Short mmCIF file of C-alpha atoms in Angstrom, two decimals:
data_model
loop_
_atom_site.label_atom_id
_atom_site.label_comp_id
_atom_site.label_asym_id
_atom_site.label_seq_id
_atom_site.Cartn_x
_atom_site.Cartn_y
_atom_site.Cartn_z
CA MET M 1 0.01 0.21 0.07
CA SER M 2 1.58 3.32 -1.00
CA ASP M 3 0.89 6.56 0.65
CA GLU M 4 1.49 8.51 -2.38
CA ILE M 5 -1.41 11.07 -2.87
CA VAL M 6 -2.92 10.76 -6.66
CA THR M 7 -3.89 13.96 -8.30
CA PRO M 8 -6.79 13.31 -10.61
CA THR M 9 -6.36 15.15 -13.94
CA PRO M 10 -9.27 17.10 -15.21
CA SER M 11 -11.13 16.09 -18.23
CA ASP M 12 -11.50 18.11 -21.23
CA ALA M 13 -14.21 20.79 -21.58
CA PRO M 14 -17.17 19.56 -23.76
CA PRO M 15 -17.12 20.96 -27.38
CA VAL M 16 -18.98 24.20 -27.96
CA PRO M 17 -22.31 23.40 -29.29
CA THR M 18 -22.92 24.07 -33.03
CA GLY M 19 -25.90 25.26 -34.71
CA PRO M 20 -28.45 28.24 -34.01
CA PRO M 21 -29.07 28.50 -30.35
CA PRO M 22 -32.49 26.83 -29.20
CA LYS M 23 -35.29 28.93 -29.46
CA VAL M 24 -36.74 30.62 -26.20
CA THR M 25 -40.41 30.70 -25.78
CA ASN M 26 -42.60 32.25 -22.62
CA ARG M 27 -45.37 29.62 -23.44
CA GLY M 28 -44.50 27.66 -20.47
CA ARG M 29 -46.32 24.44 -20.23
CA THR M 30 -49.02 24.89 -23.57
CA ALA M 31 -48.23 21.59 -25.61
CA VAL M 32 -49.24 23.59 -28.91
CA PRO M 33 -48.51 26.96 -30.29
CA ILE M 34 -51.30 29.36 -28.90
CA ALA M 35 -53.65 30.10 -32.08
CA SER M 36 -52.99 33.74 -32.81
CA SER M 37 -53.78 34.31 -36.31
CA ASN M 38 -57.59 34.96 -37.67
CA SER M 39 -55.93 34.38 -41.41
CA ASP M 40 -54.83 30.56 -40.39
CA THR M 41 -57.48 28.12 -40.68
CA ASN M 42 -57.19 24.00 -40.65
CA GLU M 43 -58.97 22.26 -43.14
CA VAL M 44 -62.03 20.47 -41.53
CA PRO M 45 -62.54 16.65 -43.03
CA GLU M 46 -65.05 16.44 -45.08
CA PHE M 47 -66.05 12.96 -43.87
CA GLU M 48 -65.63 11.94 -39.83
CA PRO M 49 -65.97 8.39 -39.71
CA PHE M 50 -67.38 6.48 -36.51
CA ILE M 51 -66.18 3.18 -37.32
CA ALA M 52 -63.76 1.62 -39.65
CA PRO M 53 -64.92 0.98 -43.41
CA GLY M 54 -65.42 -2.54 -44.02
CA PRO M 55 -63.68 -4.29 -47.13
CA ARG M 56 -65.51 -2.54 -49.81
CA GLY M 57 -65.21 0.77 -47.89
CA PHE M 58 -68.39 2.70 -46.78
CA PRO M 59 -71.60 2.27 -48.33
CA PRO M 60 -73.22 4.93 -50.71
CA LEU M 61 -74.80 7.45 -48.21
CA THR M 62 -77.50 8.59 -51.02
CA GLU M 63 -80.39 7.93 -48.41
CA PHE M 64 -79.20 10.72 -46.31
CA LEU M 65 -79.43 14.45 -46.27
CA ASP M 66 -77.21 16.14 -49.08
CA ILE M 67 -76.53 19.73 -49.23
CA TRP M 68 -77.17 21.44 -52.66
CA GLU M 69 -76.46 25.29 -51.82
CA VAL M 70 -76.24 27.62 -49.13
CA ASP M 71 -77.34 31.18 -48.82
CA MET M 72 -75.79 33.39 -46.36
CA ILE M 73 -78.17 36.19 -47.27
CA LYS M 74 -75.47 38.44 -47.53
CA ARG M 75 -76.26 41.52 -49.64
CA PRO M 76 -76.65 44.98 -48.00
CA GLU M 77 -80.51 45.11 -48.70
CA GLU M 78 -81.17 41.77 -47.27
CA VAL M 79 -82.42 41.11 -43.67
CA ASN M 80 -79.06 40.29 -42.23
CA LYS M 81 -77.09 43.38 -42.95
CA LYS M 82 -79.83 45.72 -42.21
CA GLU M 83 -81.13 43.89 -38.79
CA HIS M 84 -77.11 43.97 -37.55
CA HIS M 85 -76.57 47.47 -38.82
CA THR M 86 -73.80 46.21 -41.16
CA MET M 87 -75.08 47.13 -44.58
CA LEU M 88 -72.61 50.02 -44.75
CA TYR M 89 -69.71 47.86 -44.88
CA ASN M 90 -68.13 47.22 -48.40
CA SER M 91 -67.81 43.82 -48.44
CA ASP M 92 -68.63 40.65 -50.09
CA TYR M 93 -69.05 38.77 -47.03
CA LEU M 94 -71.68 38.32 -44.35
CA ILE M 95 -71.12 40.63 -41.32
CA VAL M 96 -73.18 40.41 -38.38
CA ARG M 97 -72.83 41.34 -34.57
CA ARG M 98 -72.70 38.83 -31.72
CA GLY M 99 -75.71 38.48 -29.31
CA GLN M 100 -78.00 38.83 -32.22
CA GLU M 101 -80.02 36.41 -34.54
CA PHE M 102 -78.98 35.87 -38.36
CA ARG M 103 -80.30 33.86 -40.89
CA VAL M 104 -78.90 31.42 -43.22
CA LYS M 105 -80.73 29.48 -46.08
CA ILE M 106 -79.62 25.72 -46.44
CA ALA M 107 -81.15 23.79 -49.75
CA PHE M 108 -81.19 20.19 -49.40
CA ASN M 109 -81.73 17.30 -52.00
CA ARG M 110 -85.11 16.54 -50.45
CA PRO M 111 -87.54 17.90 -47.83
CA TYR M 112 -85.95 18.04 -44.30
CA LYS M 113 -87.52 15.67 -42.03
CA PRO M 114 -87.05 16.83 -38.06
CA ALA M 115 -87.55 13.32 -36.83
CA GLU M 116 -85.15 11.49 -38.78
CA ASP M 117 -82.49 13.88 -40.25
CA GLN M 118 -79.88 15.25 -38.02
CA PHE M 119 -77.30 18.16 -39.13
CA ALA M 120 -75.49 21.05 -37.77
CA VAL M 121 -74.19 24.50 -38.90
CA GLU M 122 -70.38 24.54 -37.81
CA PHE M 123 -68.23 27.51 -37.07
CA THR M 124 -64.61 27.69 -36.77
CA ILE M 125 -62.12 30.41 -36.25
CA GLY M 126 -58.10 30.24 -36.21
CA SER M 127 -55.92 27.37 -36.96
CA SER M 128 -56.84 24.92 -34.24
CA PRO M 129 -60.56 24.87 -33.61
CA HIS M 130 -61.77 23.54 -30.01
CA TYR M 131 -65.09 23.72 -28.53
CA SER M 132 -63.84 24.28 -24.95
CA LYS M 133 -61.84 27.47 -26.21
CA GLY M 134 -65.17 28.78 -28.31
CA THR M 135 -63.10 28.49 -31.59
CA TYR M 136 -65.42 25.46 -32.89
CA ILE M 137 -68.99 25.86 -32.50
CA PRO M 138 -71.74 23.55 -33.86
CA VAL M 139 -75.22 24.87 -33.76
CA PHE M 140 -78.29 22.43 -33.92
CA PRO M 141 -81.85 23.07 -35.35
CA THR M 142 -83.57 21.53 -32.62
CA SER M 143 -84.31 22.91 -29.18
CA GLU M 144 -83.60 19.34 -27.49
CA ARG M 145 -79.94 19.82 -28.52
CA GLN M 146 -78.34 23.35 -28.15
CA SER M 147 -74.90 24.53 -27.99
CA ILE M 148 -73.28 27.80 -26.54
CA TRP M 149 -75.01 29.47 -29.67
CA THR M 150 -78.26 28.91 -30.26
CA GLY M 151 -79.98 27.43 -33.41
CA ARG M 152 -83.56 27.45 -34.66
CA VAL M 153 -85.43 26.47 -37.96
CA ILE M 154 -87.39 29.81 -38.80
CA GLU M 155 -89.09 28.47 -41.76
CA THR M 156 -89.35 25.35 -43.96
CA ASN M 157 -90.15 25.73 -47.72
CA GLY M 158 -89.89 22.60 -49.83
CA ASN M 159 -86.23 21.41 -49.60
CA THR M 160 -85.25 24.75 -48.41
CA VAL M 161 -84.61 25.49 -44.41
CA THR M 162 -84.05 29.09 -43.24
CA MET M 163 -82.20 28.78 -40.06
CA GLY M 164 -81.73 31.31 -37.47
CA ILE M 165 -78.43 31.70 -35.41
CA THR M 166 -77.64 33.44 -32.23
CA PRO M 167 -73.93 34.03 -31.71
CA LEU M 168 -72.95 34.07 -27.87
CA ALA M 169 -72.94 37.85 -26.76
CA SER M 170 -69.20 37.18 -25.42
CA CYS M 171 -67.97 35.25 -28.43
CA ILE M 172 -64.94 36.08 -30.21
CA VAL M 173 -64.90 38.64 -32.82
CA GLY M 174 -63.46 38.02 -36.14
CA LYS M 175 -63.57 35.97 -39.30
CA TYR M 176 -65.16 32.33 -39.02
CA ASN M 177 -65.55 29.73 -41.41
CA MET M 178 -68.84 27.89 -41.86
CA TYR M 179 -69.58 24.34 -42.64
CA ILE M 180 -73.13 22.16 -42.78
CA ALA M 181 -72.37 18.81 -41.15
CA VAL M 182 -74.93 15.92 -41.70
CA MET M 183 -75.10 12.82 -39.21
CA THR M 184 -75.34 9.56 -40.96
CA PRO M 185 -74.76 6.11 -38.96
CA PHE M 186 -71.18 5.70 -40.53
CA GLY M 187 -70.00 9.08 -39.90
CA ILE M 188 -70.28 12.92 -40.04
CA ARG M 189 -70.27 14.38 -43.52
CA ARG M 190 -69.52 17.99 -44.25
CA THR M 191 -69.52 20.49 -46.95
CA ARG M 192 -66.29 21.36 -48.45
CA ARG M 193 -64.29 24.35 -47.51
CA ASP M 194 -66.09 27.56 -49.39
CA ASP M 195 -64.77 31.29 -48.73
CA SER M 196 -67.88 32.50 -49.65
CA ARG M 197 -69.38 31.04 -46.79
CA ALA M 198 -67.09 32.76 -44.26
CA LEU M 199 -68.56 35.51 -42.22
CA TYR M 200 -67.31 38.15 -39.67
CA ILE M 201 -68.73 38.73 -36.19
CA LEU M 202 -68.25 42.06 -34.53
CA PHE M 203 -69.46 43.67 -31.03
CA ASN M 204 -72.69 44.75 -30.52
CA PRO M 205 -73.18 48.00 -28.90
CA TRP M 206 -77.19 47.39 -29.81
CA ALA M 207 -77.37 44.15 -27.62
CA ALA M 208 -77.78 44.53 -23.90
CA ASP M 209 -75.60 41.21 -23.02
CA ASP M 210 -72.59 42.68 -25.00
CA ALA M 211 -69.90 44.15 -22.99
CA VAL M 212 -70.18 47.06 -25.30
CA PHE M 213 -73.61 48.01 -24.88
CA LEU M 214 -74.59 51.72 -25.35
CA ASP M 215 -78.31 52.23 -24.65
CA ASP M 216 -78.01 55.81 -25.92
CA GLU M 217 -79.07 55.71 -30.20
CA LYS M 218 -77.83 59.22 -30.52
CA GLU M 219 -74.51 58.27 -29.39
CA ARG M 220 -74.46 55.14 -30.76
CA ASP M 221 -75.15 56.46 -34.12
CA GLU M 222 -72.11 59.03 -33.55
CA CYS M 223 -69.57 56.66 -32.12
CA VAL M 224 -70.08 53.46 -34.30
CA MET M 225 -71.70 54.51 -37.54
CA ASN M 226 -70.67 58.06 -38.23
CA GLU M 227 -67.76 58.10 -40.87
CA MET M 228 -66.92 61.49 -40.65
CA GLY M 229 -65.48 63.29 -37.66
CA ILE M 230 -63.96 66.62 -36.44
CA ILE M 231 -60.64 66.66 -34.25
CA TYR M 232 -59.95 69.54 -32.33
CA HIS M 233 -56.38 71.06 -32.22
CA GLY M 234 -54.61 74.62 -31.98
CA ALA M 235 -54.47 76.26 -28.39
CA HIS M 236 -56.48 76.88 -25.38
CA GLY M 237 -57.61 80.62 -26.42
CA ASP M 238 -57.44 79.79 -30.33
CA ILE M 239 -59.24 76.52 -30.64
CA ALA M 240 -59.18 74.76 -34.46
CA GLU M 241 -60.89 72.01 -36.03
CA ARG M 242 -59.57 69.46 -38.54
CA ASP M 243 -62.07 67.27 -40.63
CA TRP M 244 -61.25 63.70 -40.54
CA ASN M 245 -62.74 60.56 -42.63
CA TYR M 246 -62.36 57.40 -40.37
CA GLY M 247 -63.70 55.20 -43.24
CA GLN M 248 -64.35 52.61 -41.03
CA PHE M 249 -66.79 50.94 -43.56
CA ASN M 250 -64.33 50.91 -46.61
CA TYR M 251 -63.29 48.12 -48.81
CA GLY M 252 -60.59 46.33 -46.95
CA ILE M 253 -60.78 48.21 -43.56
CA LEU M 254 -62.17 45.30 -41.55
CA ASP M 255 -59.59 43.10 -42.91
CA ALA M 256 -56.61 45.32 -41.84
CA CYS M 257 -57.86 45.80 -38.40
CA LEU M 258 -58.27 41.93 -38.30
CA TYR M 259 -54.37 42.05 -39.36
CA ILE M 260 -53.60 44.24 -36.60
CA MET M 261 -54.61 41.91 -34.11
CA ASP M 262 -52.86 39.10 -35.92
CA ARG M 263 -49.63 40.97 -36.01
CA SER M 264 -49.42 41.47 -32.44
CA ASP M 265 -49.80 37.83 -31.76
CA MET M 266 -53.26 38.48 -29.77
CA PRO M 267 -54.61 35.03 -28.88
CA ILE M 268 -57.65 34.29 -30.79
CA THR M 269 -59.21 33.08 -27.65
CA ASN M 270 -58.97 36.75 -26.07
CA ARG M 271 -60.73 38.56 -28.99
CA GLY M 272 -64.08 38.52 -27.54
CA ASP M 273 -63.16 40.82 -24.64
CA PRO M 274 -63.02 44.49 -25.54
CA ILE M 275 -60.81 45.52 -22.76
CA LYS M 276 -58.11 43.18 -23.84
CA VAL M 277 -58.80 43.93 -27.73
CA SER M 278 -58.44 47.85 -26.77
CA ARG M 279 -55.31 47.45 -24.83
CA LYS M 280 -53.87 45.62 -27.33
CA ALA M 281 -54.51 47.77 -30.27
CA SER M 282 -53.30 50.93 -28.15
CA ALA M 283 -49.77 49.36 -28.50
CA MET M 284 -50.35 48.06 -31.72
CA LEU M 285 -51.06 51.35 -33.36
CA ASP M 286 -47.55 52.85 -32.60
CA SER M 287 -44.56 51.37 -34.22
CA ARG M 288 -42.00 51.99 -30.92
CA ASP M 289 -42.06 48.70 -29.87
CA ASP M 290 -44.01 46.13 -32.33
CA ASP M 291 -43.64 47.37 -35.81
CA GLY M 292 -47.18 48.77 -34.99
CA VAL M 293 -49.32 50.89 -37.69
CA LEU M 294 -47.81 54.43 -37.43
CA MET M 295 -44.20 55.78 -36.64
CA GLY M 296 -44.32 59.04 -34.66
CA ASN M 297 -42.31 61.99 -35.78
CA TRP M 298 -42.43 65.45 -33.63
CA SER M 299 -39.06 66.65 -35.36
CA GLY M 300 -40.34 68.77 -38.15
CA ASP M 301 -38.56 67.04 -40.85
CA TYR M 302 -40.64 64.39 -42.62
CA THR M 303 -38.46 63.50 -45.92
CA TYR M 304 -39.06 59.93 -45.64
CA GLY M 305 -42.68 60.04 -44.98
CA VAL M 306 -46.14 61.93 -45.26
CA ALA M 307 -45.96 65.01 -42.93
CA PRO M 308 -48.64 64.38 -40.15
CA THR M 309 -50.81 67.37 -41.00
CA SER M 310 -50.92 66.29 -44.54
CA TRP M 311 -53.19 62.96 -43.70
CA THR M 312 -56.80 63.60 -43.85
CA GLY M 313 -58.34 60.20 -43.39
CA SER M 314 -57.51 56.57 -41.76
CA THR M 315 -58.34 54.39 -44.83
CA GLU M 316 -54.82 55.01 -46.75
CA ILE M 317 -52.71 54.46 -43.75
CA LEU M 318 -54.62 50.84 -42.62
CA LEU M 319 -54.60 49.62 -46.23
CA THR M 320 -50.87 50.69 -46.78
CA TYR M 321 -49.89 49.16 -43.03
CA ALA M 322 -51.93 45.83 -44.35
CA SER M 323 -50.31 45.52 -47.50
CA SER M 324 -46.72 46.61 -46.69
CA LYS M 325 -46.54 45.11 -43.32
CA MET M 326 -44.07 47.98 -42.49
CA PRO M 327 -44.97 51.23 -40.05
CA VAL M 328 -46.72 54.15 -41.92
CA ALA M 329 -44.65 57.52 -41.68
CA TYR M 330 -45.69 60.17 -40.11
CA ALA M 331 -47.97 60.47 -37.26
CA GLN M 332 -48.61 62.85 -34.03
CA CYS M 333 -51.32 62.46 -31.42
CA TRP M 334 -54.28 63.28 -33.33
CA VAL M 335 -53.12 60.94 -36.30
CA TYR M 336 -52.88 58.29 -33.80
CA ALA M 337 -56.17 58.95 -32.23
CA ALA M 338 -58.07 59.12 -35.48
CA VAL M 339 -56.78 55.62 -36.66
CA PHE M 340 -57.30 54.08 -33.47
CA ASN M 341 -61.10 55.67 -33.78
CA THR M 342 -61.45 53.89 -37.01
CA PHE M 343 -60.12 50.39 -35.59
CA LEU M 344 -62.48 50.73 -32.87
CA ARG M 345 -65.59 51.64 -34.62
CA CYS M 346 -64.87 49.22 -37.43
CA LEU M 347 -65.04 46.36 -34.87
CA GLY M 348 -68.06 47.36 -33.14
CA ILE M 349 -66.68 49.52 -30.11
CA PRO M 350 -68.22 52.84 -29.46
CA SER M 351 -65.40 55.45 -29.56
CA ARG M 352 -64.69 59.18 -29.86
CA VAL M 353 -61.67 61.33 -30.39
CA VAL M 354 -60.93 63.47 -27.50
CA THR M 355 -58.72 66.58 -27.12
CA ASN M 356 -57.28 67.93 -24.08
CA TYR M 357 -55.67 71.52 -23.96
CA TYR M 358 -52.61 71.98 -21.66
CA SER M 359 -52.10 68.40 -21.35
CA ALA M 360 -49.52 66.90 -19.15
CA HIS M 361 -46.84 64.19 -19.68
CA ASP M 362 -45.97 63.15 -15.94
CA ASN M 363 -42.67 61.34 -17.13
CA ASP M 364 -41.99 59.83 -13.30
CA GLY M 365 -45.20 59.04 -12.15
CA ASN M 366 -45.31 61.21 -9.07
CA LEU M 367 -48.67 62.79 -10.18
CA ARG M 368 -46.95 66.30 -10.46
CA THR M 369 -45.63 68.34 -13.33
CA ASP M 370 -42.14 69.16 -11.89
CA ILE M 371 -40.84 72.23 -13.80
CA ILE M 372 -37.14 72.91 -12.70
CA LEU M 373 -35.73 76.26 -13.11
CA ASP M 374 -32.08 77.37 -13.20
CA GLU M 375 -30.53 80.34 -10.93
CA THR M 376 -31.50 82.74 -13.76
CA GLY M 377 -35.28 81.85 -13.37
CA ARG M 378 -35.22 79.94 -16.94
CA ILE M 379 -36.37 76.71 -17.30
CA ASP M 380 -33.56 74.03 -16.93
CA ARG M 381 -34.41 71.92 -20.33
CA VAL M 382 -31.87 69.09 -19.22
CA ARG M 383 -33.03 68.48 -15.70
CA THR M 384 -36.73 68.98 -16.47
CA ARG M 385 -37.98 65.48 -17.53
CA ASP M 386 -42.17 66.42 -17.21
CA SER M 387 -43.65 68.28 -20.07
CA ILE M 388 -46.75 70.10 -21.02
CA TRP M 389 -48.52 69.94 -24.50
CA ASN M 390 -50.56 72.74 -25.94
CA TYR M 391 -52.92 70.00 -26.50
CA HIS M 392 -53.03 65.93 -26.78
CA CYS M 393 -55.70 64.03 -28.44
CA TRP M 394 -56.61 60.34 -27.41
CA ASN M 395 -59.63 58.08 -27.61
CA GLU M 396 -62.94 57.24 -25.38
CA CYS M 397 -64.49 53.89 -25.97
CA PHE M 398 -67.11 52.64 -24.36
CA MET M 399 -67.40 49.10 -22.57
CA ALA M 400 -68.06 47.40 -19.34
CA ARG M 401 -65.93 46.74 -17.00
CA PRO M 402 -66.22 43.96 -15.24
CA ASP M 403 -62.55 43.93 -13.63
CA LEU M 404 -63.54 47.05 -11.61
CA PRO M 405 -66.23 47.85 -8.96
CA PRO M 406 -69.53 48.68 -9.97
CA GLY M 407 -70.03 52.28 -11.58
CA PHE M 408 -66.62 52.35 -13.24
CA GLY M 409 -67.75 50.77 -16.42
CA GLY M 410 -68.67 53.43 -19.57
CA TRP M 411 -66.25 55.52 -21.39
CA GLN M 412 -62.63 54.65 -21.15
CA VAL M 413 -59.59 56.20 -22.01
CA VAL M 414 -57.18 54.69 -24.28
CA ASP M 415 -54.38 56.38 -26.09
CA ALA M 416 -52.18 55.02 -28.71
CA THR M 417 -49.58 57.95 -28.72
CA PRO M 418 -46.36 56.48 -27.48
CA GLN M 419 -45.57 58.31 -24.32
CA GLU M 420 -44.90 56.01 -21.39
CA THR M 421 -44.46 52.00 -20.94
CA SER M 422 -47.35 50.21 -19.49
CA ASP M 423 -46.71 46.60 -18.61
CA GLY M 424 -43.42 46.75 -20.95
CA LEU M 425 -45.17 48.29 -23.76
CA TYR M 426 -45.97 51.73 -25.02
CA ARG M 427 -49.74 51.73 -24.60
CA CYS M 428 -52.20 53.50 -22.20
CA GLY M 429 -55.70 52.36 -20.99
CA PRO M 430 -58.34 51.38 -20.92
CA ALA M 431 -58.71 53.66 -17.92
CA SER M 432 -62.16 54.25 -16.40
CA VAL M 433 -63.09 57.92 -16.96
CA GLN M 434 -65.30 57.74 -13.71
CA ALA M 435 -62.40 56.62 -11.72
CA ILE M 436 -60.25 59.41 -13.20
CA LYS M 437 -62.93 61.90 -12.37
CA HIS M 438 -63.30 60.56 -8.77
CA GLY M 439 -59.51 60.22 -8.11
CA HIS M 440 -59.33 56.37 -8.09
CA ILE M 441 -56.13 56.28 -9.50
CA CYS M 442 -55.24 52.79 -8.06
CA TYR M 443 -57.47 51.04 -10.69
CA PRO M 444 -56.19 49.56 -13.90
CA PHE M 445 -54.93 50.46 -16.50
CA ASP M 446 -52.65 53.43 -16.26
CA ALA M 447 -55.53 55.83 -14.29
CA ALA M 448 -52.74 57.53 -12.57
CA PHE M 449 -51.20 58.80 -15.98
CA VAL M 450 -54.34 59.93 -17.26
CA PHE M 451 -55.29 61.68 -14.29
CA ALA M 452 -52.09 63.45 -14.26
CA GLU M 453 -52.51 64.40 -18.11
CA VAL M 454 -55.99 66.32 -17.14
CA ASN M 455 -55.31 67.31 -13.17
CA SER M 456 -51.85 67.51 -12.05
CA ASP M 457 -50.37 70.55 -10.25
CA VAL M 458 -47.57 72.41 -11.82
CA VAL M 459 -44.78 72.83 -9.14
CA PHE M 460 -42.15 75.12 -10.15
CA HIS M 461 -38.36 74.05 -8.43
CA SER M 462 -35.41 76.50 -8.22
CA ARG M 463 -32.25 74.31 -8.80
CA SER M 464 -29.00 76.14 -7.13
CA LYS M 465 -25.52 75.15 -8.19
CA ASP M 466 -25.06 72.79 -5.41
CA GLY M 467 -28.18 70.72 -6.56
CA THR M 468 -30.66 71.94 -3.88
CA MET M 469 -34.11 72.47 -4.86
CA GLU M 470 -36.45 75.21 -3.39
CA LEU M 471 -40.04 75.30 -4.04
CA VAL M 472 -41.03 78.11 -5.95
CA LYS M 473 -44.52 78.20 -6.90
CA VAL M 474 -47.68 75.85 -7.62
CA ASN M 475 -50.23 76.33 -10.32
CA PRO M 476 -53.21 73.94 -9.53
CA THR M 477 -55.34 75.09 -12.46
CA HIS M 478 -53.13 75.07 -15.73
CA ILE M 479 -53.59 71.80 -16.46
CA GLY M 480 -56.42 70.52 -18.28
CA ARG M 481 -58.02 73.46 -19.01
CA LEU M 482 -60.40 72.02 -21.38
CA VAL M 483 -61.40 68.46 -22.96
CA LEU M 484 -63.39 68.89 -25.99
CA THR M 485 -64.99 66.32 -28.33
CA LYS M 486 -67.37 66.22 -31.38
CA ALA M 487 -71.03 66.52 -30.18
CA ALA M 488 -73.29 63.56 -31.01
CA GLY M 489 -75.25 63.95 -34.32
CA ASP M 490 -73.94 67.69 -34.84
CA VAL M 491 -70.83 69.25 -36.02
CA THR M 492 -70.49 71.65 -32.68
CA ARG M 493 -68.13 70.71 -29.72
CA ARG M 494 -68.67 69.72 -26.36
#
């Protein structure tokens, strides 16, 4: 036995891994990618067998119902678009609003026999339709069997059945595909995918069960149906007006608005909640951190784009963004607010553009507008972080707020102009107007920031050379001198 100490020799370091680094995601335990694109769809099988086929396959299914034709009743002068207030949309598709019945005519190869025949109208949205997520919805014609969307046979005329379908008042907003499925003992037989049978379902401010219900016809006509608006700018003592064509019903605008949500990777399942939709869109309307719709520019040099004062409507901006997939240059606050207004009205969320004169930008979140003066009494531009704008434009949209105590629903402030980050992105709102008016600044989202914009004190500090600060003056009435919006049904302001 030896007393000699043996020192182990270290092994060689492992080789440096080759190839691209592993992709890091925040998906957590999700087994499959989250469906976040309305344009991505999966083909639904035309035949879904219940049993394995025999040696000669399935027998001919000629004795069961066969679908000859489906009429979506989608022309502007027909009942669906009239009753759903969507006749102004320039679209070849059926556009309806949730929480309200629409009609579809189905022509079979023979008269429908309720006691023997079983069929369903199926709706799918997104790339991985699933019943539990509300992205696959079968609608049945009999009262004995119903799903989350209700269905009924309104009329039977020979081989044609007129079916009434009522989407859930909280269903996903977007573009759905529709199939007719017939039950046979051997399996489910479906119609082929047909783009002409696609339909759009929007928010419904006319339906009492919808979160965006607005029980004021004059206000509803102004904030949902009106395509022309007035945006106020200028100064408190010299108010100016700018006409704007929102164009929410123009051809291609609805698809452009859905593309904005796709581009933001917003999960399909979140698109029935106006709180989440407006908050996500608030971030996507500016390009600061997500290649959103508009690029801001306050420099005065607009060489590589269009000057903000040159825009007169939202249509060109939204269509350019949808086709180029690149931010559109350039915008300032009223352009952000106007295009955001188009987005909200197009999807059915009541909204209006609001202008605040002497609007504060609270940079540090202390609810004051701090102005630092040097020893000569002039504003120290380097050390003064807060600022006051002659005017600032944002939006107010109307929705219920089940996440807040009773009384704080209704009008909500949302702002697409990039000022400060909120939960990591440049966005603001929705913040309850009632909460701001009563000083409840703890409620989400960004109520404190909006409160400072309209109601902060302007505090002047004098800074000496040694860095000490001395309070000079407080002006509690300068900020938020006047808040204006266009009057409903009139060309005046309120």
